PDB file of C-alpha atoms in Angstrom:
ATOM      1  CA  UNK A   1      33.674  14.121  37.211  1.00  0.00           C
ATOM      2  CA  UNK A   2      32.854  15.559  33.572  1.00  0.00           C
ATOM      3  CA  UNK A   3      30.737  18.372  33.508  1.00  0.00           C
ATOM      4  CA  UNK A   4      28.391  19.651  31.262  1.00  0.00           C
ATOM      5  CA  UNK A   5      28.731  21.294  28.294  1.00  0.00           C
ATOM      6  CA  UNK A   6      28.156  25.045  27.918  1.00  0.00           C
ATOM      7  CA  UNK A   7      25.119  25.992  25.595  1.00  0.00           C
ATOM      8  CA  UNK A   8      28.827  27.855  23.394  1.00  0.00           C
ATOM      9  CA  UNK A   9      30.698  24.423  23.377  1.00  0.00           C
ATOM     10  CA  UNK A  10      28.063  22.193  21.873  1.00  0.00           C
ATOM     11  CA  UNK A  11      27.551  25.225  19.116  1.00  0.00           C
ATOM     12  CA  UNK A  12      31.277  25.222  18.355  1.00  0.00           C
ATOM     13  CA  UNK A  13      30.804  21.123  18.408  1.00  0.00           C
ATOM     14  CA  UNK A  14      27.894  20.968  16.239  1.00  0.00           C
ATOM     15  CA  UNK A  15      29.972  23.223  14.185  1.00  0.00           C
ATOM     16  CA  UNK A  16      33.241  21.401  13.847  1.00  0.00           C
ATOM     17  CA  UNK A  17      31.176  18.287  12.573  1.00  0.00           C
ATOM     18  CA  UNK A  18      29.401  20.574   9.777  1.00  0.00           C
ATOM     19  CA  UNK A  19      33.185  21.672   8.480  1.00  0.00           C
ATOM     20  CA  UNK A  20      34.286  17.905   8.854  1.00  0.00           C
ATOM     21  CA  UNK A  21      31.144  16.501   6.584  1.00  0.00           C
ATOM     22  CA  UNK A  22      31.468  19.633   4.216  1.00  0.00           C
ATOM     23  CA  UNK A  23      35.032  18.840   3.715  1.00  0.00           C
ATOM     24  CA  UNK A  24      34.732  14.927   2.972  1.00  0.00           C
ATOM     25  CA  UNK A  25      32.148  15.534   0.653  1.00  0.00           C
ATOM     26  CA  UNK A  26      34.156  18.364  -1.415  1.00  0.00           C
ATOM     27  CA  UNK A  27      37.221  15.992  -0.646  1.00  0.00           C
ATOM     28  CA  UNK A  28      35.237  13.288  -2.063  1.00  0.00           C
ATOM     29  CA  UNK A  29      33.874  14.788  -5.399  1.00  0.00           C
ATOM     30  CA  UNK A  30      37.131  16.481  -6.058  1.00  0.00           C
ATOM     31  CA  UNK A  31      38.594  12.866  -6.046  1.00  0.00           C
ATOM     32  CA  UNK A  32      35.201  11.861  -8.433  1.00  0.00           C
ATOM     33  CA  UNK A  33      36.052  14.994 -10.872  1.00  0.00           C
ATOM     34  CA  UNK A  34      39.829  13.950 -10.847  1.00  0.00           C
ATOM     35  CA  UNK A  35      39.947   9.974 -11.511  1.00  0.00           C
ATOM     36  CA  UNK A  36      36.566   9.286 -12.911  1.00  0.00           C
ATOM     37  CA  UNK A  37      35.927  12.360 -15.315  1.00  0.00           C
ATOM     38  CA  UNK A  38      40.124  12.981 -15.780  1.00  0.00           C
ATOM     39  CA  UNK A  39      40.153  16.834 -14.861  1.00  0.00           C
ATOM     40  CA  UNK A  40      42.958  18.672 -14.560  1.00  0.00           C
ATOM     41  CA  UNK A  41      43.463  19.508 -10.327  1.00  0.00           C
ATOM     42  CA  UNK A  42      42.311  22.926 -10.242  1.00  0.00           C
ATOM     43  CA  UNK A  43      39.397  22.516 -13.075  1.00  0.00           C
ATOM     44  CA  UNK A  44      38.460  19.776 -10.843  1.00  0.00           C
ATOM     45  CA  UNK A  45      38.509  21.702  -7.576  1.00  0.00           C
ATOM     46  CA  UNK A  46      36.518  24.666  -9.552  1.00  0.00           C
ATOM     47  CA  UNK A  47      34.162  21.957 -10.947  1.00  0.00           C
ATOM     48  CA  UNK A  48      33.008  20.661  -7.595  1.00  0.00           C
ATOM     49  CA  UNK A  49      29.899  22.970  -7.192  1.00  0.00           C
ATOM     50  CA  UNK A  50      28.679  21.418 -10.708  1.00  0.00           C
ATOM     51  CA  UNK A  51      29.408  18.142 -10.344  1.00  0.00           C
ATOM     52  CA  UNK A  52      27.487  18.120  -7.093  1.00  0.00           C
ATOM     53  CA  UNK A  53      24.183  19.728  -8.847  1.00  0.00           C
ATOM     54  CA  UNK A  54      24.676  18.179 -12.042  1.00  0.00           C
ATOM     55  CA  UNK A  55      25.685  14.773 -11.466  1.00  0.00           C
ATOM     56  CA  UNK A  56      24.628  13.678  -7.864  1.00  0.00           C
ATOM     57  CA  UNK A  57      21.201  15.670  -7.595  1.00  0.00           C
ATOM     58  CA  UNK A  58      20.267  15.022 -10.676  1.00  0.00           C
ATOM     59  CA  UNK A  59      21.305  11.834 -11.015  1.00  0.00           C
ATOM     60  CA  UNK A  60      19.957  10.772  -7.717  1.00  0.00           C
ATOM     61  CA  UNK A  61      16.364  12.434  -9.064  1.00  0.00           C
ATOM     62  CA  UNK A  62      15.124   9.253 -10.859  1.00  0.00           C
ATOM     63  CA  UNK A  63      16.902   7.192  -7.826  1.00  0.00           C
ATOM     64  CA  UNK A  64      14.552   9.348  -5.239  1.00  0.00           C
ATOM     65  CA  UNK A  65      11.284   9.424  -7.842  1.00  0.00           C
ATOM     66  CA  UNK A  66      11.154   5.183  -8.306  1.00  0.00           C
ATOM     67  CA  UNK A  67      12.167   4.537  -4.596  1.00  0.00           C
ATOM     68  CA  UNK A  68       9.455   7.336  -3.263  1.00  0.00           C
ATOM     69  CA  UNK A  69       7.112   5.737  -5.709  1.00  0.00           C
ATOM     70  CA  UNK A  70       7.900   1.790  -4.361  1.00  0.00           C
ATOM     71  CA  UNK A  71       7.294   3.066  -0.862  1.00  0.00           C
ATOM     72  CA  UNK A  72       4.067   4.405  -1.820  1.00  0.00           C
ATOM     73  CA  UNK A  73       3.120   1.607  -3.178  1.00  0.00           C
ATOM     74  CA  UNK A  74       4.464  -0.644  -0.577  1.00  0.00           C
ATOM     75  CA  UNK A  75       2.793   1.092   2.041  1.00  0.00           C
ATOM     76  CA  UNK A  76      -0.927   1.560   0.615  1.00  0.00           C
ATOM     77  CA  UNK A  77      -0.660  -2.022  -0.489  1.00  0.00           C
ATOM     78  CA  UNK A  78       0.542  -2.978   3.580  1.00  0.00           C
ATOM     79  CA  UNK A  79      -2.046  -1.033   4.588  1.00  0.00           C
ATOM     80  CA  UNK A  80      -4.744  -3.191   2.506  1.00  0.00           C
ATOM     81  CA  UNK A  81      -3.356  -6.132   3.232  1.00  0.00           C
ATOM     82  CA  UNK A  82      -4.041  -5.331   7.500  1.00  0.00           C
ATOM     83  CA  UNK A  83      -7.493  -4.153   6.721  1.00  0.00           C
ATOM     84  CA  UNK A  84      -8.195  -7.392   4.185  1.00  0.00           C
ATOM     85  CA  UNK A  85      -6.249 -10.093   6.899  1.00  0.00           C
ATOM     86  CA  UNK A  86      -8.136  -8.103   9.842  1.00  0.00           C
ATOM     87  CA  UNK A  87     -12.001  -8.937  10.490  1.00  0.00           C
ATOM     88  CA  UNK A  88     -12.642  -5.277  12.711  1.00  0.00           C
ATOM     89  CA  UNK A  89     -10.554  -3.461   9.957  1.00  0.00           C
ATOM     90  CA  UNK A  90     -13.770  -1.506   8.963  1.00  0.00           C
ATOM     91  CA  UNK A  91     -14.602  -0.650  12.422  1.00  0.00           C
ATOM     92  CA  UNK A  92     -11.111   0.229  13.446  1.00  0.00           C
ATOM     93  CA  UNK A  93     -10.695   2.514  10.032  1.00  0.00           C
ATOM     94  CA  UNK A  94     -14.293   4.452  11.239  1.00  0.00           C
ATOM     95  CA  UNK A  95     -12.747   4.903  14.871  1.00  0.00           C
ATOM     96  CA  UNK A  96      -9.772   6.462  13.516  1.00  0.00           C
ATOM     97  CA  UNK A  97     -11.184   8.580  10.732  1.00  0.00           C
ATOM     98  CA  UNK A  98     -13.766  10.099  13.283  1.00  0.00           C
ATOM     99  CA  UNK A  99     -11.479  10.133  16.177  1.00  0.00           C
ATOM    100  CA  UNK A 100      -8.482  11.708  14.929  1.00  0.00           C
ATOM    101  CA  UNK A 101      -8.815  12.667  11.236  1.00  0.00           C
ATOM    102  CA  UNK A 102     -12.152  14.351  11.606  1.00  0.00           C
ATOM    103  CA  UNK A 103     -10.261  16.112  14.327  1.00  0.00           C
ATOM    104  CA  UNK A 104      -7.373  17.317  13.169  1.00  0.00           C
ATOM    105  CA  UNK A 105      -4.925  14.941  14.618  1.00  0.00           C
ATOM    106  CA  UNK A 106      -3.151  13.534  11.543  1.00  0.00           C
ATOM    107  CA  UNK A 107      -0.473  12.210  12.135  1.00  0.00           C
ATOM    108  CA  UNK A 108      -1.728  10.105  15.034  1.00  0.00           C
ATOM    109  CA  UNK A 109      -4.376   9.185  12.673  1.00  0.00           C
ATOM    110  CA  UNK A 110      -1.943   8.257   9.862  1.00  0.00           C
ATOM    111  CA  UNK A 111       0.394   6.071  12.806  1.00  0.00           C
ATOM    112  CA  UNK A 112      -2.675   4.001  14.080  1.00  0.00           C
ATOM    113  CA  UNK A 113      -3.268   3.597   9.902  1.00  0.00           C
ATOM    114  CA  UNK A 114       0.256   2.513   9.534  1.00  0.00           C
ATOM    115  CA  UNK A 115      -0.355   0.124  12.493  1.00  0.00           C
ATOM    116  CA  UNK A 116      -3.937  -1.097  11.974  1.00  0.00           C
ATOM    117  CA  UNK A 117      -3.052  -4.721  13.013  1.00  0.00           C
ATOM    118  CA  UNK A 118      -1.723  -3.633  16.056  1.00  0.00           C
ATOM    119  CA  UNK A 119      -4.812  -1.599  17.037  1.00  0.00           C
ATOM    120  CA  UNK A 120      -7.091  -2.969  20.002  1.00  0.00           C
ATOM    121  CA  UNK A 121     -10.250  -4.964  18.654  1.00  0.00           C
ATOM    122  CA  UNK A 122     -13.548  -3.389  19.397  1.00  0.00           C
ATOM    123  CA  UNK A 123     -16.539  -4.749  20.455  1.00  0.00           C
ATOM    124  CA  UNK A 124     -18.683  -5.014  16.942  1.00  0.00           C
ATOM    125  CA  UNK A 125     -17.030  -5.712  13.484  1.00  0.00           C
ATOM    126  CA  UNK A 126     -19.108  -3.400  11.471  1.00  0.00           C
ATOM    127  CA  UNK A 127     -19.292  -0.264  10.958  1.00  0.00           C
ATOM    128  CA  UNK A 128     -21.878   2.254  13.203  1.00  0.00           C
ATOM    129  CA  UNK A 129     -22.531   4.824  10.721  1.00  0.00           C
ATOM    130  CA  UNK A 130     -24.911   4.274   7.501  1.00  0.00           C
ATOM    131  CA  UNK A 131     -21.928   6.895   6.077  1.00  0.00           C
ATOM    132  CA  UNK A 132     -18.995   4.522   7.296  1.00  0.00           C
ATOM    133  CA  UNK A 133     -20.497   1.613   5.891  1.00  0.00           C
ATOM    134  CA  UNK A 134     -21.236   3.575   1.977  1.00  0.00           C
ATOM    135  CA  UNK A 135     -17.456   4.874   2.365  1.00  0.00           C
ATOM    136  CA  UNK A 136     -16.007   1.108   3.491  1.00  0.00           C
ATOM    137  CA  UNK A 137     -18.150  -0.611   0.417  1.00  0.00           C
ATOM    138  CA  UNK A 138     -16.618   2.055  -1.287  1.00  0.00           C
ATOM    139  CA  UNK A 139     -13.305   1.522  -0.476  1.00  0.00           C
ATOM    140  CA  UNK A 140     -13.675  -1.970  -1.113  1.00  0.00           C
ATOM    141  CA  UNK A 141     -15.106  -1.562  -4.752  1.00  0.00           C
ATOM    142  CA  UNK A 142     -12.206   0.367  -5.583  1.00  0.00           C
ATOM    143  CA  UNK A 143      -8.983  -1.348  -4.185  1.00  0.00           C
ATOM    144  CA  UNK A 144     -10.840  -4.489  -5.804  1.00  0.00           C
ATOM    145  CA  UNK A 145     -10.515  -2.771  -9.164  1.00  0.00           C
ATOM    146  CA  UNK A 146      -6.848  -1.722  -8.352  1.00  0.00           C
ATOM    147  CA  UNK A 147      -5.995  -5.285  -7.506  1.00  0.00           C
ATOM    148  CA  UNK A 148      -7.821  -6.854 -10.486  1.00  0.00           C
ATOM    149  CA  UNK A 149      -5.436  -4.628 -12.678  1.00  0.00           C
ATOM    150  CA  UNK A 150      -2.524  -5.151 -10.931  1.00  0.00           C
ATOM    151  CA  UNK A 151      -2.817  -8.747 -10.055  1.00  0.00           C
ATOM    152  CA  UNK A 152      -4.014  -9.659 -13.406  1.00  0.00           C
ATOM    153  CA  UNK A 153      -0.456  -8.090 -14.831  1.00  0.00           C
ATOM    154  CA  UNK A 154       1.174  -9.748 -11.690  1.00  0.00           C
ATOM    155  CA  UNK A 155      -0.264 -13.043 -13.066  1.00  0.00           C
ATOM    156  CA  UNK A 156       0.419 -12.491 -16.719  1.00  0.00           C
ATOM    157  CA  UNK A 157       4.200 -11.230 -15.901  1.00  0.00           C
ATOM    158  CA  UNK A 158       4.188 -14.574 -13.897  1.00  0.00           C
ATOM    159  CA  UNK A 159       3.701 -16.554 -16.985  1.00  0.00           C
ATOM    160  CA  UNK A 160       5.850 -14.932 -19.777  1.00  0.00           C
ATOM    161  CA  UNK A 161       9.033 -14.970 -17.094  1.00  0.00           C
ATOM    162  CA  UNK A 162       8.314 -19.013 -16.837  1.00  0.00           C
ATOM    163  CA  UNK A 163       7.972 -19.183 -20.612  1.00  0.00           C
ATOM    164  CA  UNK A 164       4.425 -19.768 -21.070  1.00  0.00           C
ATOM    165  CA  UNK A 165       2.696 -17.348 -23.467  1.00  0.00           C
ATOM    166  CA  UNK A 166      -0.618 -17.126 -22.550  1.00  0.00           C
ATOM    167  CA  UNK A 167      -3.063 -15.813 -25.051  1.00  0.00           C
ATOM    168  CA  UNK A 168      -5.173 -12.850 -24.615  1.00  0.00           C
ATOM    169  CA  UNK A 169      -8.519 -13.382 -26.348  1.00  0.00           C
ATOM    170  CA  UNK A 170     -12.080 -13.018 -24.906  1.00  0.00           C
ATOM    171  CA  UNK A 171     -12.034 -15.808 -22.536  1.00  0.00           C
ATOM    172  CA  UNK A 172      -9.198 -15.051 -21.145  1.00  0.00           C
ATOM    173  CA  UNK A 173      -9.591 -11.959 -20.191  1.00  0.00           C
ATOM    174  CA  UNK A 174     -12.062 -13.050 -18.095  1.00  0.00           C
ATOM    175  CA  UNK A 175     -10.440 -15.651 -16.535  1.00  0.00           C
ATOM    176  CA  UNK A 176      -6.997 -13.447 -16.129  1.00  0.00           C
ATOM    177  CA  UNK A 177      -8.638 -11.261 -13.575  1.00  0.00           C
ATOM    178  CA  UNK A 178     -10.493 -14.000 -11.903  1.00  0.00           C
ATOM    179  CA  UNK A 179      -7.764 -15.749 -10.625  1.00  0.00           C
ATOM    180  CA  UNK A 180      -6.648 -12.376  -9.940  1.00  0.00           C
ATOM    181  CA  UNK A 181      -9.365 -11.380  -7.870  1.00  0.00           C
ATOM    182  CA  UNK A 182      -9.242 -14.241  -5.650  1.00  0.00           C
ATOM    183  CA  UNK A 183      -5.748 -13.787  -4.675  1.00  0.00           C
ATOM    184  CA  UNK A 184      -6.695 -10.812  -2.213  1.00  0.00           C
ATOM    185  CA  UNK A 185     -10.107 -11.935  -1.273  1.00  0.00           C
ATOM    186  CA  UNK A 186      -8.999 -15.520  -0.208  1.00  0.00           C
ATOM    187  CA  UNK A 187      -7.591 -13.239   2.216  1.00  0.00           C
ATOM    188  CA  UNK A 188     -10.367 -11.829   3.268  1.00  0.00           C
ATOM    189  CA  UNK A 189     -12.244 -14.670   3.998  1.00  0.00           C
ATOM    190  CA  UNK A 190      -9.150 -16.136   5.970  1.00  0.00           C
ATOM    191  CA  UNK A 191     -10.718 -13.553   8.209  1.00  0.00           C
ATOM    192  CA  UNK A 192     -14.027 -14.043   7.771  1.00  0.00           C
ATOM    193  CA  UNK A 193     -13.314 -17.590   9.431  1.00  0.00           C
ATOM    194  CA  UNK A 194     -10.508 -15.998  12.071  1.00  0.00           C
ATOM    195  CA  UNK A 195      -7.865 -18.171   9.927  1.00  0.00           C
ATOM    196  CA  UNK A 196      -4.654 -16.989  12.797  1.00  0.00           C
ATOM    197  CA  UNK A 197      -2.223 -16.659   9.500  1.00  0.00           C
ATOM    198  CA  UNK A 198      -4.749 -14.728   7.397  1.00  0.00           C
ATOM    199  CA  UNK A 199      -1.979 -11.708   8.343  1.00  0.00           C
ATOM    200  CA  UNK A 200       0.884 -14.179   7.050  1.00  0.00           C
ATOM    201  CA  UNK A 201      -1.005 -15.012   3.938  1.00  0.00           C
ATOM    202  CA  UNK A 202      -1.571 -11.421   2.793  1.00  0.00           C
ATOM    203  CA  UNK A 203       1.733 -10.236   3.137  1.00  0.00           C
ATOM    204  CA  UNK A 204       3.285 -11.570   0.219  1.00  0.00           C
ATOM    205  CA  UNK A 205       0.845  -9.442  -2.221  1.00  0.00           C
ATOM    206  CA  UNK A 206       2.963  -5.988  -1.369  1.00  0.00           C
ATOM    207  CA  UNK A 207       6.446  -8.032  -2.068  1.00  0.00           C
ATOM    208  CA  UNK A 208       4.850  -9.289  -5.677  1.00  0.00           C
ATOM    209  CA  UNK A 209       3.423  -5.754  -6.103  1.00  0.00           C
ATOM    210  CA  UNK A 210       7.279  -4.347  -5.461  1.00  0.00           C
ATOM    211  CA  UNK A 211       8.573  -7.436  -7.909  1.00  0.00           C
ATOM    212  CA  UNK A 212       6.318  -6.456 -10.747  1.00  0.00           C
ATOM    213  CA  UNK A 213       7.063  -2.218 -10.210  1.00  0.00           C
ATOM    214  CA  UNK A 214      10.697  -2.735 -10.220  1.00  0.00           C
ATOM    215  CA  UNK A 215      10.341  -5.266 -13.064  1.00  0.00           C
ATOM    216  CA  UNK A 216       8.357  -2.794 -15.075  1.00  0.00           C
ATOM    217  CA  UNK A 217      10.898  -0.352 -14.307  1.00  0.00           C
ATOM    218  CA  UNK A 218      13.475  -2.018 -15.554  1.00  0.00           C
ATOM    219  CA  UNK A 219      11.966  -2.801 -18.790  1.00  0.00           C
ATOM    220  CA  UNK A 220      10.972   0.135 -19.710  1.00  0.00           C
ATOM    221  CA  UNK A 221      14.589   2.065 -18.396  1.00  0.00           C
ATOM    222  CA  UNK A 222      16.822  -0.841 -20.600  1.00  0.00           C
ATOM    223  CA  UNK A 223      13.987  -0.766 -23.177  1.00  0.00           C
ATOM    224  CA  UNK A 224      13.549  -4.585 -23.536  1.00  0.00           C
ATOM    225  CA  UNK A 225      12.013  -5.745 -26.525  1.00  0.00           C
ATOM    226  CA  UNK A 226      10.557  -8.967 -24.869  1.00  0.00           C
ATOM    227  CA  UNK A 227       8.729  -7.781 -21.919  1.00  0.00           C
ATOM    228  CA  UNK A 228       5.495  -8.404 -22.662  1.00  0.00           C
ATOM    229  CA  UNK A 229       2.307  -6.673 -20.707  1.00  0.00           C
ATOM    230  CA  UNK A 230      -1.485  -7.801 -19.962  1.00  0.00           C
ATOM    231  CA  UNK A 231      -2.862  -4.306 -20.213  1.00  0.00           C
ATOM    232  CA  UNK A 232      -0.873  -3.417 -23.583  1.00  0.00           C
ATOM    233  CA  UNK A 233      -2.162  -6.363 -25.243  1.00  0.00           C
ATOM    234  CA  UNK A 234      -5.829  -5.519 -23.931  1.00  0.00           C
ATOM    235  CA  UNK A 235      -6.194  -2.043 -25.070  1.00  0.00           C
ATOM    236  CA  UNK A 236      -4.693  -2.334 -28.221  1.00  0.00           C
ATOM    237  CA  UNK A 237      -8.144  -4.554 -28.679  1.00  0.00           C
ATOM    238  CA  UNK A 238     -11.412  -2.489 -28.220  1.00  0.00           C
ATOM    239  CA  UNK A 239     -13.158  -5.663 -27.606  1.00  0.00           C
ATOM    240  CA  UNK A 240     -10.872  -6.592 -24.930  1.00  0.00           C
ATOM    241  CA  UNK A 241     -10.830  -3.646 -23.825  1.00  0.00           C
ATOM    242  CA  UNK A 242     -14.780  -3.259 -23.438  1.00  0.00           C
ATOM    243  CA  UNK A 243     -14.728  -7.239 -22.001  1.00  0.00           C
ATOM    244  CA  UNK A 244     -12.252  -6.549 -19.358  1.00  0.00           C
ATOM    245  CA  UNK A 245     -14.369  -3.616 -17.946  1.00  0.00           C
ATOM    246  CA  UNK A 246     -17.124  -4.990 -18.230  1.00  0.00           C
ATOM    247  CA  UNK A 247     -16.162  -7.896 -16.300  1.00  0.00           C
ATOM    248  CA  UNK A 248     -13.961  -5.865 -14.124  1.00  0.00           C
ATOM    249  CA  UNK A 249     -17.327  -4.223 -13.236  1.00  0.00           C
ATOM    250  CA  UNK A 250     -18.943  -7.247 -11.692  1.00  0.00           C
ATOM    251  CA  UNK A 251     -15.852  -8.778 -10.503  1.00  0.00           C
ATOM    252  CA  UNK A 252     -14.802  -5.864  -8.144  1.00  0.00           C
ATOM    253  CA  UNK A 253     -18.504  -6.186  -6.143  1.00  0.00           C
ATOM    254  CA  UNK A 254     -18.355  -9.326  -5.589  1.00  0.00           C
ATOM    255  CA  UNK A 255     -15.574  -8.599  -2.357  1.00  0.00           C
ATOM    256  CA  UNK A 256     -18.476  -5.291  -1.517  1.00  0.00           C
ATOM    257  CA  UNK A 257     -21.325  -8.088  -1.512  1.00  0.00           C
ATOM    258  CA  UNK A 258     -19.691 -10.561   1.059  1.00  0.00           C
ATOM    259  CA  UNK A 259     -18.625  -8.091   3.103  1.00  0.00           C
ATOM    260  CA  UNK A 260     -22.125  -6.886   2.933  1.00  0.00           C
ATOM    261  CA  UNK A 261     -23.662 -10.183   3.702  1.00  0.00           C
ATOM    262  CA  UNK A 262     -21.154 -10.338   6.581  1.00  0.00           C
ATOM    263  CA  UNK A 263     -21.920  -7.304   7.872  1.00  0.00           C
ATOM    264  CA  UNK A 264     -25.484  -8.129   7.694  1.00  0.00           C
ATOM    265  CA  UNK A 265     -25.097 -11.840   9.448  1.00  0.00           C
ATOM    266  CA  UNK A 266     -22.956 -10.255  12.084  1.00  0.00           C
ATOM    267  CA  UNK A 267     -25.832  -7.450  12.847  1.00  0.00           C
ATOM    268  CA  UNK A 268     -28.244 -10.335  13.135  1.00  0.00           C
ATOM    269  CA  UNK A 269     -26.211 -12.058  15.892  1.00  0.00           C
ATOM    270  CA  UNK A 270     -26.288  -9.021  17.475  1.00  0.00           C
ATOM    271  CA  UNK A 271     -29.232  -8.342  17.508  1.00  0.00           C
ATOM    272  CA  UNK A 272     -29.938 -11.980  18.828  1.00  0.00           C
ATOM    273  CA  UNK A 273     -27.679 -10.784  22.105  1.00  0.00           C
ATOM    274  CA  UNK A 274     -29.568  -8.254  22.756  1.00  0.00           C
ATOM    275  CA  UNK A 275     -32.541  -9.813  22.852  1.00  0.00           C
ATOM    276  CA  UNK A 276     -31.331 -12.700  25.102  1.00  0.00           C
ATOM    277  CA  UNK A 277     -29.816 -10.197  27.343  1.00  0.00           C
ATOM    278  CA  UNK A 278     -33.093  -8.676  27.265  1.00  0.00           C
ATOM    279  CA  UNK A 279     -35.773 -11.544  27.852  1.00  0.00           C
ATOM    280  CA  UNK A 280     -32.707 -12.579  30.744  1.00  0.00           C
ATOM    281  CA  UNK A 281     -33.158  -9.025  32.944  1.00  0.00           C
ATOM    282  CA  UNK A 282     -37.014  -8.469  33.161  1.00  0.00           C
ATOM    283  CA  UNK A 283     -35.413  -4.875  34.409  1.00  0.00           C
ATOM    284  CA  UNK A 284     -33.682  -4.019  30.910  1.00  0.00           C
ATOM    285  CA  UNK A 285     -36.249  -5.301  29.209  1.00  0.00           C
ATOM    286  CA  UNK A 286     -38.853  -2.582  30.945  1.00  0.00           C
ATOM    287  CA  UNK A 287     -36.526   0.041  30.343  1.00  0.00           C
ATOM    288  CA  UNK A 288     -36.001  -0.915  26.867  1.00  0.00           C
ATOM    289  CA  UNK A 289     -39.590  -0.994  26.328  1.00  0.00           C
ATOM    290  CA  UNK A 290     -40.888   2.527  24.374  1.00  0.00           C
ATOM    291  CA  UNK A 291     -43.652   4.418  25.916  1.00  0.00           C
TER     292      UNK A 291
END
């Protein structure tokens, strides 16, 4: 029978497999200093400590800053998408933010976030607080400005990859956003009507948000001369520029009024329950009765 490892063994264990990583990786980047940058044997073995700080952590810097900055994106896009394809997101986002935020408990707040489709479904689909429902319309406004900006380049990247050139003028830039616009809130109203693949639909917009960073990216690292970009072309134009806020002002309420209206048609049905449960048990309907 094997028997258990003294509390000195696993130390000397944990030990020997320190030494054996430390050694392949000096093995390994006096090898790189040797046949890739043709040093001499011992200049290379002396010119391990700056290869590794100059070469590897540096280079790995941009490496770590655009992959930290894709998962960022990646994940507050995700986490849109689950509140947009889910029609309790709102109420879900207020139980967590006063349940476990509020409370200190952040990263179980920030899991049930990551996981907001997975959350059970509570019993109403708006929000409880007057607060909540300011800070959800809120919320809404904004990440329908982000995805009017970001869709419209989505769109206009689209086009110029495929060859078509489309014009930026002052109908256009109108109609760019538009179509953008609707690409997220089709999604929402998927929901609205308890569409089962609303979740399905909506998870393509963080993949086309990842396509259009890392395209970006590369353009701007290889500094193409033919990428072409929505925004550029809009601000160099103070009349564009003044039309597309202008419009981007009324197009990002229109996904705050819906919701509103929902909210508002939903609260009515309730409020129809309650009275039928009400006018059905003479008893709850005397105790619900004010003095």
């Amino acid at each position: 029978m094997s028997q258990e490892s003294t509390p000195v063994e696993r130390q000397l264990s944990v030990t020997r497999r320190r030494n054996t990583l430390l050694v392949l990786l000096m093995l390994w980047t006096f090898l790189y200093n040797v046949l890739i940058k043709q040093q001499e044997p011992v200049e290379a073995f002396f010119g391990i400590l700056d290869t590794v700080s100059d070469d590897f952590v540096m280079g790995a810097l941009l490496t770590v800053t655009l992959g930290s900055l894709i998962v960022l994106v990646f994940g507050l896009t995700k986490l849109y998408t689950q509140m947009i394809a889910n029609v309790y997101s709102f109420r879900i986002l207020e139980t967590i933010v006063y349940e476990d935020l509020c409370r200190g408990r952040v990263r179980t707040g920030l899991g049930r976030l990551l996981h907001l489709q997975d959350q059970p479904l509570p019993d109403r689909i708006f929000p409880r607080r007057p607060t909540s429902i300011v800070f959800c319309s809120g919320l809404i406004y904004a990440m329908s400005w982000i995805y009017v900006i970001l869709f419209s380049e989505a769109l206009f990247f689209v086009s110029w990859s495929a060859g078509v050139d489309l014009p930026v003028n002052e109908k256009n830039v109108l109609l760019l956003p538009t179509l953008a616009l609707a690409i997220p809130f089709s999604a929402r109203v998927m929901a609205y009507l308890r569409y089962p693949y609303a979740q399905d639909y909506a998870d393509f917009m963080p993949g086309a948000l990842f396509v259009l960073l890392l395209v970006a990216a590369l353009g701007y690292l290889f500094g193409s001369p033919d990428q072409e970009f929505f925004l550029l072309r809009v601000t160099r134009n103070d009349s564009y520029l003044f039309s597309l806020l202008t419009n981007g002002v009324f197009l990002a309420f229109i996904p705050v009024f819906f919701e509103l209206m929902f909210w508002m048609f939903e609260l009515g049905r309730d409020a129809e329950a309650v009275e039928a449960d009400s006018a059905s048990d003479p008893a709850t309907s005397i105790a619900s009765t004010p003095e």
